[in-house]
mmCIF file of C-alpha atoms and ligand atoms in Angstrom:
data_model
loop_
_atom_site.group_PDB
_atom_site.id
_atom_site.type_symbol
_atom_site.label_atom_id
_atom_site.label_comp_id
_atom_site.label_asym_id
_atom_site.label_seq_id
_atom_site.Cartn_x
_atom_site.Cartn_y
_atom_site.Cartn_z
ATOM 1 C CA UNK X 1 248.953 58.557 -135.780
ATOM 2 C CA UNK X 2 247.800 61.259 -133.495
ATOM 3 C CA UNK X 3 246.729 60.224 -130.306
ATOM 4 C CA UNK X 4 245.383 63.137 -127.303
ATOM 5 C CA UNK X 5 247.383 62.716 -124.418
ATOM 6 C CA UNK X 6 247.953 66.224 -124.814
ATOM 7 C CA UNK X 7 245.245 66.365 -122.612
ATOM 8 C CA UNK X 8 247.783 64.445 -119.793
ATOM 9 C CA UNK X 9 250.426 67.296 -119.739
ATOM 10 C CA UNK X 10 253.770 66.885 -120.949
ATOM 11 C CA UNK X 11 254.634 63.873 -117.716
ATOM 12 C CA UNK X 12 253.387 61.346 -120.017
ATOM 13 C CA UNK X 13 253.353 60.178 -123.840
ATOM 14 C CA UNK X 14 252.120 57.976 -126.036
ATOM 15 C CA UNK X 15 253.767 54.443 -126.721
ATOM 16 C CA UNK X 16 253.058 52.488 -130.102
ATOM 17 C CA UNK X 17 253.463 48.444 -130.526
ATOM 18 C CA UNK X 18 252.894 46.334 -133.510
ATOM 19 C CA UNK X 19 250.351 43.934 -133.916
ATOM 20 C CA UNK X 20 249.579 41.922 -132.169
ATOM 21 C CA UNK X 21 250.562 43.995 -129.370
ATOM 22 C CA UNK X 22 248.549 47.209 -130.656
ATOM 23 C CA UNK X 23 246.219 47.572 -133.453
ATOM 24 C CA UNK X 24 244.479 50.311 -134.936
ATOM 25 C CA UNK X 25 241.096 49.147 -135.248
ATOM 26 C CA UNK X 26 238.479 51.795 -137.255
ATOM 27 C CA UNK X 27 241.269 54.841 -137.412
ATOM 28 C CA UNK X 28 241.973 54.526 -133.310
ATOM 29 C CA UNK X 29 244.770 52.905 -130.809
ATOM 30 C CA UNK X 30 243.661 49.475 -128.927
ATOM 31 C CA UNK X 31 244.874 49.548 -126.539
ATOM 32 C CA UNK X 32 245.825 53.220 -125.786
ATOM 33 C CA UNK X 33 249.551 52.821 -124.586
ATOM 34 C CA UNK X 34 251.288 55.442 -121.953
ATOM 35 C CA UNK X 35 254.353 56.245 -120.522
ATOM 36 C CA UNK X 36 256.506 58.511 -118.707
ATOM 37 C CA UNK X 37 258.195 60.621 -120.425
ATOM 38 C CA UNK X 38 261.771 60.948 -119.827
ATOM 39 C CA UNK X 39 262.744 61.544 -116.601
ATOM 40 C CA UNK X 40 259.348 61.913 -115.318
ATOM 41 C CA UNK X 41 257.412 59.962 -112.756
ATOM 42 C CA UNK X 42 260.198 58.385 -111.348
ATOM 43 C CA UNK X 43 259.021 57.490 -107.697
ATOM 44 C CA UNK X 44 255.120 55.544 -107.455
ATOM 45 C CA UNK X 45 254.429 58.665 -104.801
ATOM 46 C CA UNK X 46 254.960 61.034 -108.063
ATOM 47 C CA UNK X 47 252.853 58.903 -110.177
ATOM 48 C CA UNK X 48 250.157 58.442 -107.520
ATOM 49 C CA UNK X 49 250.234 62.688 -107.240
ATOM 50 C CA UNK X 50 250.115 62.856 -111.165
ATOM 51 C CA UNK X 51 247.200 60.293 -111.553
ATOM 52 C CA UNK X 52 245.268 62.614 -108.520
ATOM 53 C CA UNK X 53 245.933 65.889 -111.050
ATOM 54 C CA UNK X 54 244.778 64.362 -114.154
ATOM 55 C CA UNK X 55 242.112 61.959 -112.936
ATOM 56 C CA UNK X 56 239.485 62.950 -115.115
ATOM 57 C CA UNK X 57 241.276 63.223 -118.117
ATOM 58 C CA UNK X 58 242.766 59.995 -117.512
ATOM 59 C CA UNK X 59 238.539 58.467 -117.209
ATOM 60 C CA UNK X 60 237.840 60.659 -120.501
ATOM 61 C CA UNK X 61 240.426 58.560 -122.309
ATOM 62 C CA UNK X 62 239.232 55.121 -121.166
ATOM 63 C CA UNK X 63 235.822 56.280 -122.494
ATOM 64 C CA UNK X 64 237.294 57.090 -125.684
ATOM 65 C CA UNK X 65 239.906 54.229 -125.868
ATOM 66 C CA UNK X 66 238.490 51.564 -124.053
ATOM 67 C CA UNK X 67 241.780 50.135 -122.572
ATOM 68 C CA UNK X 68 244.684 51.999 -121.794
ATOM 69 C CA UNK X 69 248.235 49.967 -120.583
ATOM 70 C CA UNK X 70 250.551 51.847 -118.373
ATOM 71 C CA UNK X 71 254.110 50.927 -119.199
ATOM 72 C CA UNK X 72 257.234 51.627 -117.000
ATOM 73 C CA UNK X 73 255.522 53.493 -114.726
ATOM 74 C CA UNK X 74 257.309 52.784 -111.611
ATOM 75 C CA UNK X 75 254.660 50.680 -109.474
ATOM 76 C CA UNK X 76 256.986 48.063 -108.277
ATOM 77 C CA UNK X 77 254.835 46.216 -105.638
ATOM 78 C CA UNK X 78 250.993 45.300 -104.728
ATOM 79 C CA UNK X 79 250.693 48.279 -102.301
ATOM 80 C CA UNK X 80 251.615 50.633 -105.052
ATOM 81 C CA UNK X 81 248.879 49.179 -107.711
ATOM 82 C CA UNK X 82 246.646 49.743 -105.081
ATOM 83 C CA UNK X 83 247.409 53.078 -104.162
ATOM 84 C CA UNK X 84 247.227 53.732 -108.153
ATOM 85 C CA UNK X 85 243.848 52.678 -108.364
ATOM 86 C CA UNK X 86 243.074 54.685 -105.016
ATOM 87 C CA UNK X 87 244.444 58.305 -106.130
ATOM 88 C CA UNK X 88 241.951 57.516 -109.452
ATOM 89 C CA UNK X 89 238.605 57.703 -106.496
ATOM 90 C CA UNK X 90 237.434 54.527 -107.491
ATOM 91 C CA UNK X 91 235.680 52.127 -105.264
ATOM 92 C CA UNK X 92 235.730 47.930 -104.285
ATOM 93 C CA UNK X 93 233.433 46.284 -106.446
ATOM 94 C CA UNK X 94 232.285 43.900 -103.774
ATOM 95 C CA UNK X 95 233.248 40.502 -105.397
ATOM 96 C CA UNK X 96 230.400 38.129 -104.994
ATOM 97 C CA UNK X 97 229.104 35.578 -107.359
ATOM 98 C CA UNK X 98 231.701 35.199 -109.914
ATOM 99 C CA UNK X 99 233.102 32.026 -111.004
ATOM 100 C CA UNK X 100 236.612 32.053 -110.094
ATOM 101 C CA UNK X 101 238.368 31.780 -106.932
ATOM 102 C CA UNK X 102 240.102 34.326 -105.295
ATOM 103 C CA UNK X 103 242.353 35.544 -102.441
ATOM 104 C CA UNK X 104 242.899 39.107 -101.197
ATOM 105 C CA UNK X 105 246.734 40.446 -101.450
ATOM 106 C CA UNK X 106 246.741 43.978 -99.890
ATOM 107 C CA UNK X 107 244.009 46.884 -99.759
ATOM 108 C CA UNK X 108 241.649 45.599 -102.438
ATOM 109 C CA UNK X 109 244.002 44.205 -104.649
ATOM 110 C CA UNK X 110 242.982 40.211 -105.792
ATOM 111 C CA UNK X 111 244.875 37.773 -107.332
ATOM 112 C CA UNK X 112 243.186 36.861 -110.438
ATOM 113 C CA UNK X 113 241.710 33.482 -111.840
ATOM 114 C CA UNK X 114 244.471 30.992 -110.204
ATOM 115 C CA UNK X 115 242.947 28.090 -112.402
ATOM 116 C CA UNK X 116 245.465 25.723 -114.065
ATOM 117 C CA UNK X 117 248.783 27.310 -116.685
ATOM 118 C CA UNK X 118 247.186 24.926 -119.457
ATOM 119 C CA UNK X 119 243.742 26.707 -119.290
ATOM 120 C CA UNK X 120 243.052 28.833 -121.920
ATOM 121 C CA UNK X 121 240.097 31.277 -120.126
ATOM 122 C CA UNK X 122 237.936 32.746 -122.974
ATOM 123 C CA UNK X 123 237.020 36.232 -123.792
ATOM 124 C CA UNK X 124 234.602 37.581 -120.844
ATOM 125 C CA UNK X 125 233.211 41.087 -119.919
ATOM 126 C CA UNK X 126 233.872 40.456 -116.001
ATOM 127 C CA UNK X 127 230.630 39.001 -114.489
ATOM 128 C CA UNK X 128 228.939 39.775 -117.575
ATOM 129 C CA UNK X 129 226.737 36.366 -116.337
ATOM 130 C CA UNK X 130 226.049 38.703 -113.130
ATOM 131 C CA UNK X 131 223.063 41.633 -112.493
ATOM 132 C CA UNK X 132 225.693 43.539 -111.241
ATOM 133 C CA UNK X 133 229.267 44.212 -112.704
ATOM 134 C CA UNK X 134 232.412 45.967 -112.147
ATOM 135 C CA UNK X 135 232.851 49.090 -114.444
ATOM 136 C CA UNK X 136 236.163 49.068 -114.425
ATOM 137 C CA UNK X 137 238.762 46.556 -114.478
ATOM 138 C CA UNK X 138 242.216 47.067 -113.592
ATOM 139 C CA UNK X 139 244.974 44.272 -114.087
ATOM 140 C CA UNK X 140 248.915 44.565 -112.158
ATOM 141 C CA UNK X 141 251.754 42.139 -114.019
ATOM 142 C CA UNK X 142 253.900 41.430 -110.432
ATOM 143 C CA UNK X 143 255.811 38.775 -112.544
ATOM 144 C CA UNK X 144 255.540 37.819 -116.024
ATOM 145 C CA UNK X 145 254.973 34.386 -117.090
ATOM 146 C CA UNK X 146 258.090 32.678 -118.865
ATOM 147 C CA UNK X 147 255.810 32.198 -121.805
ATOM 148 C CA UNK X 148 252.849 32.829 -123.274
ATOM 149 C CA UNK X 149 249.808 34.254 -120.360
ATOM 150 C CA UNK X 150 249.059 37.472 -122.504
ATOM 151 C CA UNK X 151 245.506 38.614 -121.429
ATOM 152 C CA UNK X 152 244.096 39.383 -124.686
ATOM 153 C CA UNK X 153 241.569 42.338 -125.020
ATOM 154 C CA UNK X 154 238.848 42.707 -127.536
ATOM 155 C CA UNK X 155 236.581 46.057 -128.437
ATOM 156 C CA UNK X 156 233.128 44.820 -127.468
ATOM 157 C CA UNK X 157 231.322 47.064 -129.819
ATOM 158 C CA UNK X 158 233.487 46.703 -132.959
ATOM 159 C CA UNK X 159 233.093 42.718 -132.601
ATOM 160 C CA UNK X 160 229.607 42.835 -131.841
ATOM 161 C CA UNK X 161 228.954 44.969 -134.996
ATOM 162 C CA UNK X 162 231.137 42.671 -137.280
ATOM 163 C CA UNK X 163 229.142 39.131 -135.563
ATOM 164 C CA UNK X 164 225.789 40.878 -136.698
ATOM 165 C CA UNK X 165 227.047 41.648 -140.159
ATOM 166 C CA UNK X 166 227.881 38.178 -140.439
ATOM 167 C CA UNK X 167 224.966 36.552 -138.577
ATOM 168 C CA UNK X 168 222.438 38.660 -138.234
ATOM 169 C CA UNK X 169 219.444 35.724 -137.751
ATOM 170 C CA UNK X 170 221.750 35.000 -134.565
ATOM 171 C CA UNK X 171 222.461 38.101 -132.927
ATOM 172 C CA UNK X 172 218.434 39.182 -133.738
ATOM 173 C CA UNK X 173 217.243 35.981 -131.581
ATOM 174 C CA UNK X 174 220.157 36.763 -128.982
ATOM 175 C CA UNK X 175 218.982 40.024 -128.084
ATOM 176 C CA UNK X 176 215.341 39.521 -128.163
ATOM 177 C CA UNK X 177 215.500 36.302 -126.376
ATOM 178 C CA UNK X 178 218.499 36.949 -123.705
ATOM 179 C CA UNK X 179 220.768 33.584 -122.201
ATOM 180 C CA UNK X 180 220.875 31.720 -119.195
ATOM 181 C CA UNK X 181 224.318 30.015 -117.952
ATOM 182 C CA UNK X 182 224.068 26.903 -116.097
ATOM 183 C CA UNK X 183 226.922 25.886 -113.998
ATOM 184 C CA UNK X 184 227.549 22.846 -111.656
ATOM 185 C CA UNK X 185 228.950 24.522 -108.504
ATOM 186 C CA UNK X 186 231.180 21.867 -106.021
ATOM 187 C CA UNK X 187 230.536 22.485 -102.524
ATOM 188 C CA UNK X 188 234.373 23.602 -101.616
ATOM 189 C CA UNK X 189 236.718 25.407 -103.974
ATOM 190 C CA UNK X 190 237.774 23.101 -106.488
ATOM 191 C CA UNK X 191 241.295 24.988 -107.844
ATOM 192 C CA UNK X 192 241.920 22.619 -110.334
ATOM 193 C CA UNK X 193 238.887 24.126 -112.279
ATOM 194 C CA UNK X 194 238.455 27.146 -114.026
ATOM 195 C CA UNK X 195 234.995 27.609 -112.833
ATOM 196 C CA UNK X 196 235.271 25.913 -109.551
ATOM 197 C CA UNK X 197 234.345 28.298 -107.229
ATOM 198 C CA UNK X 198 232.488 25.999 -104.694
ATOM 199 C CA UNK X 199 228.716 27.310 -103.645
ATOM 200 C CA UNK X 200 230.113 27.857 -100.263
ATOM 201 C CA UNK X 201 232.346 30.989 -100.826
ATOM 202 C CA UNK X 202 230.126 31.797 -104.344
ATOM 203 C CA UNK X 203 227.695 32.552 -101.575
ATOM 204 C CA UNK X 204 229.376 33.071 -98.717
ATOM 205 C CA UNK X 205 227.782 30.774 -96.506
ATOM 206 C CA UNK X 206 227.794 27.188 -95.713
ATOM 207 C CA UNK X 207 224.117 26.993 -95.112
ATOM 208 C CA UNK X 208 222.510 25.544 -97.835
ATOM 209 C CA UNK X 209 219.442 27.437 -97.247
ATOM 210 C CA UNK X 210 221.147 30.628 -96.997
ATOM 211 C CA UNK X 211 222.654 29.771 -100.264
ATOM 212 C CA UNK X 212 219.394 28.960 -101.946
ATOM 213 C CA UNK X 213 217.903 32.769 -100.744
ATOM 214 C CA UNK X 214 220.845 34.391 -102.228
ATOM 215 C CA UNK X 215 219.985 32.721 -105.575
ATOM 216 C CA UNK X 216 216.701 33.576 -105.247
ATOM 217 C CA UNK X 217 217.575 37.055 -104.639
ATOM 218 C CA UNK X 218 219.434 36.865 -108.038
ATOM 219 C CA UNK X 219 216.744 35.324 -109.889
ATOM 220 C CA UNK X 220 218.814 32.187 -110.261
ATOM 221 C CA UNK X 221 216.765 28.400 -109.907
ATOM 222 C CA UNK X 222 219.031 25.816 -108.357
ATOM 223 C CA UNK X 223 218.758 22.100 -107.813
ATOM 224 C CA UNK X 224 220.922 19.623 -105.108
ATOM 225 C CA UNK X 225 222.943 16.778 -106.377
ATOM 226 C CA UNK X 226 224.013 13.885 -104.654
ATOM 227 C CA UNK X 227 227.300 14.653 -104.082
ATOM 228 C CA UNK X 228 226.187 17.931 -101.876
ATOM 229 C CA UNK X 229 227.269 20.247 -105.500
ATOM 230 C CA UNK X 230 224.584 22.788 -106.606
ATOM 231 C CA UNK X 231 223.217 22.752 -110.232
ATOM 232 C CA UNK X 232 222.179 26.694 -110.503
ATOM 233 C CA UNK X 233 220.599 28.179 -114.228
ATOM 234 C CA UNK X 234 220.656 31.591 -113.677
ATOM 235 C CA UNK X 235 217.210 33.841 -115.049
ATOM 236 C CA UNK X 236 217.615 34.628 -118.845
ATOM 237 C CA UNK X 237 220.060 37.767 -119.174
ATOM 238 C CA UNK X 238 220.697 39.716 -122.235
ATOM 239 C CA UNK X 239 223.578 39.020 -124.245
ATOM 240 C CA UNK X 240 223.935 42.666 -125.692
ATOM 241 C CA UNK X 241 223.851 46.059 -123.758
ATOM 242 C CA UNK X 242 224.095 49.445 -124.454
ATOM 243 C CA UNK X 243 226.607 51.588 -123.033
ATOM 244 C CA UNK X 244 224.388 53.847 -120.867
ATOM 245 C CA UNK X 245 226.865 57.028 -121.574
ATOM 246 C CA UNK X 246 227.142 56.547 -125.350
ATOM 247 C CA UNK X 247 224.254 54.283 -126.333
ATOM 248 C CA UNK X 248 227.230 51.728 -127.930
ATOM 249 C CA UNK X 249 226.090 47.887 -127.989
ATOM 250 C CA UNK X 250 228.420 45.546 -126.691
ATOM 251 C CA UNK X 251 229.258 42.175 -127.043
ATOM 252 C CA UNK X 252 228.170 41.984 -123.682
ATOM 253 C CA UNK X 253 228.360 38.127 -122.418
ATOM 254 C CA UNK X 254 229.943 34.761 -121.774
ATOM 255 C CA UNK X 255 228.213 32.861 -124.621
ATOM 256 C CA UNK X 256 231.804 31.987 -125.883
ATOM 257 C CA UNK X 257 233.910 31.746 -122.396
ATOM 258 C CA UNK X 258 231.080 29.534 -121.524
ATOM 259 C CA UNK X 259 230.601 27.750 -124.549
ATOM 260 C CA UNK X 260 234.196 27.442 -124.922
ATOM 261 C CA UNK X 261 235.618 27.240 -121.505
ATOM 262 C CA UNK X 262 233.182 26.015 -118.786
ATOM 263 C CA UNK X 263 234.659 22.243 -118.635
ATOM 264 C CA UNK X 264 235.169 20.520 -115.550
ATOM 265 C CA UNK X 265 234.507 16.908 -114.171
ATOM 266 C CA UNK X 266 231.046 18.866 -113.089
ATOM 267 C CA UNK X 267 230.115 21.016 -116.477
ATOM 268 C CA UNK X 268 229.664 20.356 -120.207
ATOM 269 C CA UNK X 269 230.846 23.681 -122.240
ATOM 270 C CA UNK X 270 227.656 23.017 -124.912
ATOM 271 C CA UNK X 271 225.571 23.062 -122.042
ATOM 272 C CA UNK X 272 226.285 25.845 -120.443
ATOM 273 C CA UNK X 273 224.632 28.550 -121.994
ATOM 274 C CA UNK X 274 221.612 28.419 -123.809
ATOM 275 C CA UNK X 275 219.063 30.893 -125.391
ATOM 276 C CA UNK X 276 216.460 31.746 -122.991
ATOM 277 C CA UNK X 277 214.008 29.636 -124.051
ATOM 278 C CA UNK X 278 216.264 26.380 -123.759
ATOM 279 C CA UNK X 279 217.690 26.267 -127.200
ATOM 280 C CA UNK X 280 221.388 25.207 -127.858
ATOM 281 C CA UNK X 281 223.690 27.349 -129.460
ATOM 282 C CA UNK X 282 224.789 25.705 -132.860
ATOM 283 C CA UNK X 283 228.476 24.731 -133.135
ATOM 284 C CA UNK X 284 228.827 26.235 -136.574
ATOM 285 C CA UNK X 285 227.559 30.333 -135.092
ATOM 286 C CA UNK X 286 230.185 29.397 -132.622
ATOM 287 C CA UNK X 287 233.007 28.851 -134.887
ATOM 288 C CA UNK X 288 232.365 32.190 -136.206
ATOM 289 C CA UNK X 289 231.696 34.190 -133.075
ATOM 290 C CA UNK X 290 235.302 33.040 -132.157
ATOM 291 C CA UNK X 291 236.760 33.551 -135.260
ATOM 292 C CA UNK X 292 235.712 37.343 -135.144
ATOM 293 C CA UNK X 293 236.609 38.089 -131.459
ATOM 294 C CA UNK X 294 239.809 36.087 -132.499
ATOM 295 C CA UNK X 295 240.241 38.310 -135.152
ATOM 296 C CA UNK X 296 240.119 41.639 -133.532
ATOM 297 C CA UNK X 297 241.772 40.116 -130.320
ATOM 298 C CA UNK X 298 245.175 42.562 -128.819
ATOM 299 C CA UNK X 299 247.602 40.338 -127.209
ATOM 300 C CA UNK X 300 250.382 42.316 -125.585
ATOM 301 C CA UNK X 301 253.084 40.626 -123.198
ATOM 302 C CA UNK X 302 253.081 41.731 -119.835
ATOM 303 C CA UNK X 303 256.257 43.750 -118.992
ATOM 304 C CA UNK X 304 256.641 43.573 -114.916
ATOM 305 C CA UNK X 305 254.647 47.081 -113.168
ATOM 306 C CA UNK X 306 252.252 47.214 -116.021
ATOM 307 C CA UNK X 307 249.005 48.233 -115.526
ATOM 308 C CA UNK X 308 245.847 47.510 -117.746
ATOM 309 C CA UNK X 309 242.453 50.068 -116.805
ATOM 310 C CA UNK X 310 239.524 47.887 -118.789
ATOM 311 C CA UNK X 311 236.554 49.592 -119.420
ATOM 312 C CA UNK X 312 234.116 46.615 -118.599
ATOM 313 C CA UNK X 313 231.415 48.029 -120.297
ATOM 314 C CA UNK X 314 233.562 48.512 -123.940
ATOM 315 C CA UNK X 315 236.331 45.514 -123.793
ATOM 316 C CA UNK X 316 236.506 41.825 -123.205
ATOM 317 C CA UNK X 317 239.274 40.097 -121.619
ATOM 318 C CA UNK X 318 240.687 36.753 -121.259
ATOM 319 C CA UNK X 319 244.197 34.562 -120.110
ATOM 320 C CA UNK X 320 246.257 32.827 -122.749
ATOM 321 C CA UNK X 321 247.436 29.559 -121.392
ATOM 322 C CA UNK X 322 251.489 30.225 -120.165
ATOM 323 C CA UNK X 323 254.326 28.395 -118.143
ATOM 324 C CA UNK X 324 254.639 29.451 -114.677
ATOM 325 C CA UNK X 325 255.147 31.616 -112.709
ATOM 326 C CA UNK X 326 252.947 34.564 -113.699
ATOM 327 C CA UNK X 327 251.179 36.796 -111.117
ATOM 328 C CA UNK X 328 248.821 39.022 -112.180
ATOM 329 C CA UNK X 329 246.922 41.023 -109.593
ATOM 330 C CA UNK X 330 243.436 42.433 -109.851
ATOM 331 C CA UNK X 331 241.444 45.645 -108.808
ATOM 332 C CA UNK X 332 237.453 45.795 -109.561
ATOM 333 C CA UNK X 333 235.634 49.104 -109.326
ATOM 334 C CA UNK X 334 232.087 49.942 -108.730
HETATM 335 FE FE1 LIG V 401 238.028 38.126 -116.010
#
C-alpha cells in the first residue's frame, strides 16, 4: 500500500508490520511506521538536524495518520528523546492534575505511569478527565519489558463511529449529557495504585485549603474523609469532542479506563464515572464499548530507541500488563 513519506525525502521510508502490530484500518496505516533508510541517520545529532528540516511535514503526517512509531532511529538515551522532541518546537505540557505519579528524568522527559507490572491501564486520551490536555503525546522504549507491556493504540474517531453504530441510545445521552469521574485521592503518593496520585502532589500543595481552591478553579466539588484522603467529582465533561482542525469526533474520554481500571483500596471502578446527571453506566454498554476499542486496538512490541508521536486529540493509549523491567519514558506537548 502506498503510504506519502515522499513528502520526508529519501532519509526515511516506510516500515510495514502485521497485525497486531499494524493494521490498515478504512484503506490507511495505524500506526504510520518510519525508518531510516539505509545508511541514513546514523548519529541522533543527524536525526535531530533531519527532524528540524522536515518538521512540518513530519506534524502533517500525524494529522493524517494519527500515530506514527519511529523505528531504529538511533536515539539511544533520555537526553536524545528529548532533544527529538525539542528540534520538532514543541513545548512542556505543564503536568498537573493527572492521575498517575511521576518523576522527571532529564529536560522534560517523564517516566510514565510506574503503577504495578500486573496492572492492565485501560485505553485513555491523556487527561481526557482534565479541561486542559496535552496535544501531543510522545512515548521513548529505554528498555523493553521481557514480556508483554505493549502500549496499545486505538483511532479515536473510527471507534467512536463504530460504538454509535452499535449503540446509538448510548452515545446520544453521552454527548448531550457529558460525565463526571469521581476519584478517592490518598493524601501521599500511593505507588502501589494505578490512580494513586496523592492530593498533595495532584495539587501541588500540602495545604488543604490551597488544594480545595485549585479544585474550585477546575470546577471540581470535593469532600474530606477521615483518613485525611480527598473524595473529588469533577464538573460534568463531555465524553466526545471534535477535532477543532478537521471537525472529527473522538472517542474522547476515560469512561472505560475508569470504568475498567480505577480500583484501589480507595475507588470502586463502577463508581467512577457516571453520566452527568448521576446515572450509572450499565455493565452490558460496557462490554461492548470494550469489545470495539478491543477490536480496533494496535499492539506493537517496543523495540529499544523507539519512539511513538500520539496525536492526543485522534488516538487512545494504554499499558498491557508485562514482566519487568520495562522503561518507557514520556514527553507531553502543549
Ligand atoms: Fe496515558
Amino acid at each position: 500500500m502506498e503510504t506519502d513519506v515522499a513528502s520526508l525525502g529519501n532519509q526515511v521510508t516506510a516500515l510495514t508490520l502485521a497485525e497486531p502490530e499494524q493494521k490498515i484500518i478504512e484503506g490507511q496505516h495505524f500506526p504510520l511506521i518510519l525508518t531510516p533508510s539505509n545508511g541514513s541517520l546514523v548519529s541522533h545529532l543527524e536525526t535531530c538536524n533531519w527532524v528540524r528540516g522536515q518538521k512540518d511535514e513530519i506534524k502533517a503526517l500525524l494529522l493524517k495518520y494519527g500515530v506514527i512509531l519511529f523505528r531504529d532511529f538511533p536515539l539511544r538515551q533520555a537526553l536524545h528523546f528529548d532533544e527529538f522532541v525539542k528540534c520538532l518546537d514543541y513545548q512542556p505540557f505543564p503536568y498537573v492534575g493527572g492521575a498517575a505519579p511521576r518523576n522527571v528524568v532529564v529536560g522534560d522527559v517523564f517516566t510514565t505511569n510506574e503503577s504495578p507490572p500486573d496492572t492492565l491501564i485501560p485505553y485513555h486520551h491523556e487527561m481526557a478527565q482534565a479541561p486542559k490536555f496535552p496535544r501531543t503525546l510522545f512515548f521513548y522504549c529505554e528498555s523493553p519489558a521481557k514480556q508483554g507491556g505493549e502500549t496499545p493504540i486505538v483511532p479515536s474517531n473510527y471507534v467512536y463511529r463504530q460504538i454509535k453504530a452499535k449503540e446509538p441510545e448510548f452515545v446520544r445521552e453521552l454527548e448531550v449529557k457529558g460525565v463526571r469521574y469521581v476519584r478517592i485521592l490518598p493524601e501521599k503518593d500511593d505507588h502501589s495504585s494505578p490512580i494513586g496520585r496523592g492530593w498533595k502532589s495532584t495539587y501541588l500543595t500540602d495545604d488543604p485549603e490551597e488544594a480545595e481552591r485549585k479544585c474550585g478553579e477546575l470546577g471540581t466539588s470535593f469532600e474530606w474523609l477521615a483518613d485525611g484522603s480527598m473524595k473529588t467529582v469533577t464538573k460534568a465533561v463531555p465524553a466526545v469532542k471534535a477535532d477543532p482542525r478537521t471537525g472529527k469526533k473522538a472517542w474522547f474520554n476515560s469512561v472505560i479506563a475508569a470504568y475498567r481500571g480505577w480500583k484501589d483500596s480507595r475507588n470502586v471502578p463502577e463508581k467512577a464515572v457516571l453520566m452527568s446527571d448521576g446515572t450509572f453506566m450499565k455493565p452490558e454498554v460496557m462490554d461492548v464499548v470494550e469489545r470495539t476499542l478491543d477490536d480496533a486496538a494496535v499492539d506493537f512490541r517496543w523495540q529499544p530507541g523507539d519512539v511513538l508521536m500520539v496525536d492526543n486529540y485522534q488516538a487512545l493509549h494504554g499499558r498491557r500488563v508485562f514482566t519487568p523491567p520495562r522503561r518507557i519514558l514520556a514527553w507531553l506537548c502543549v
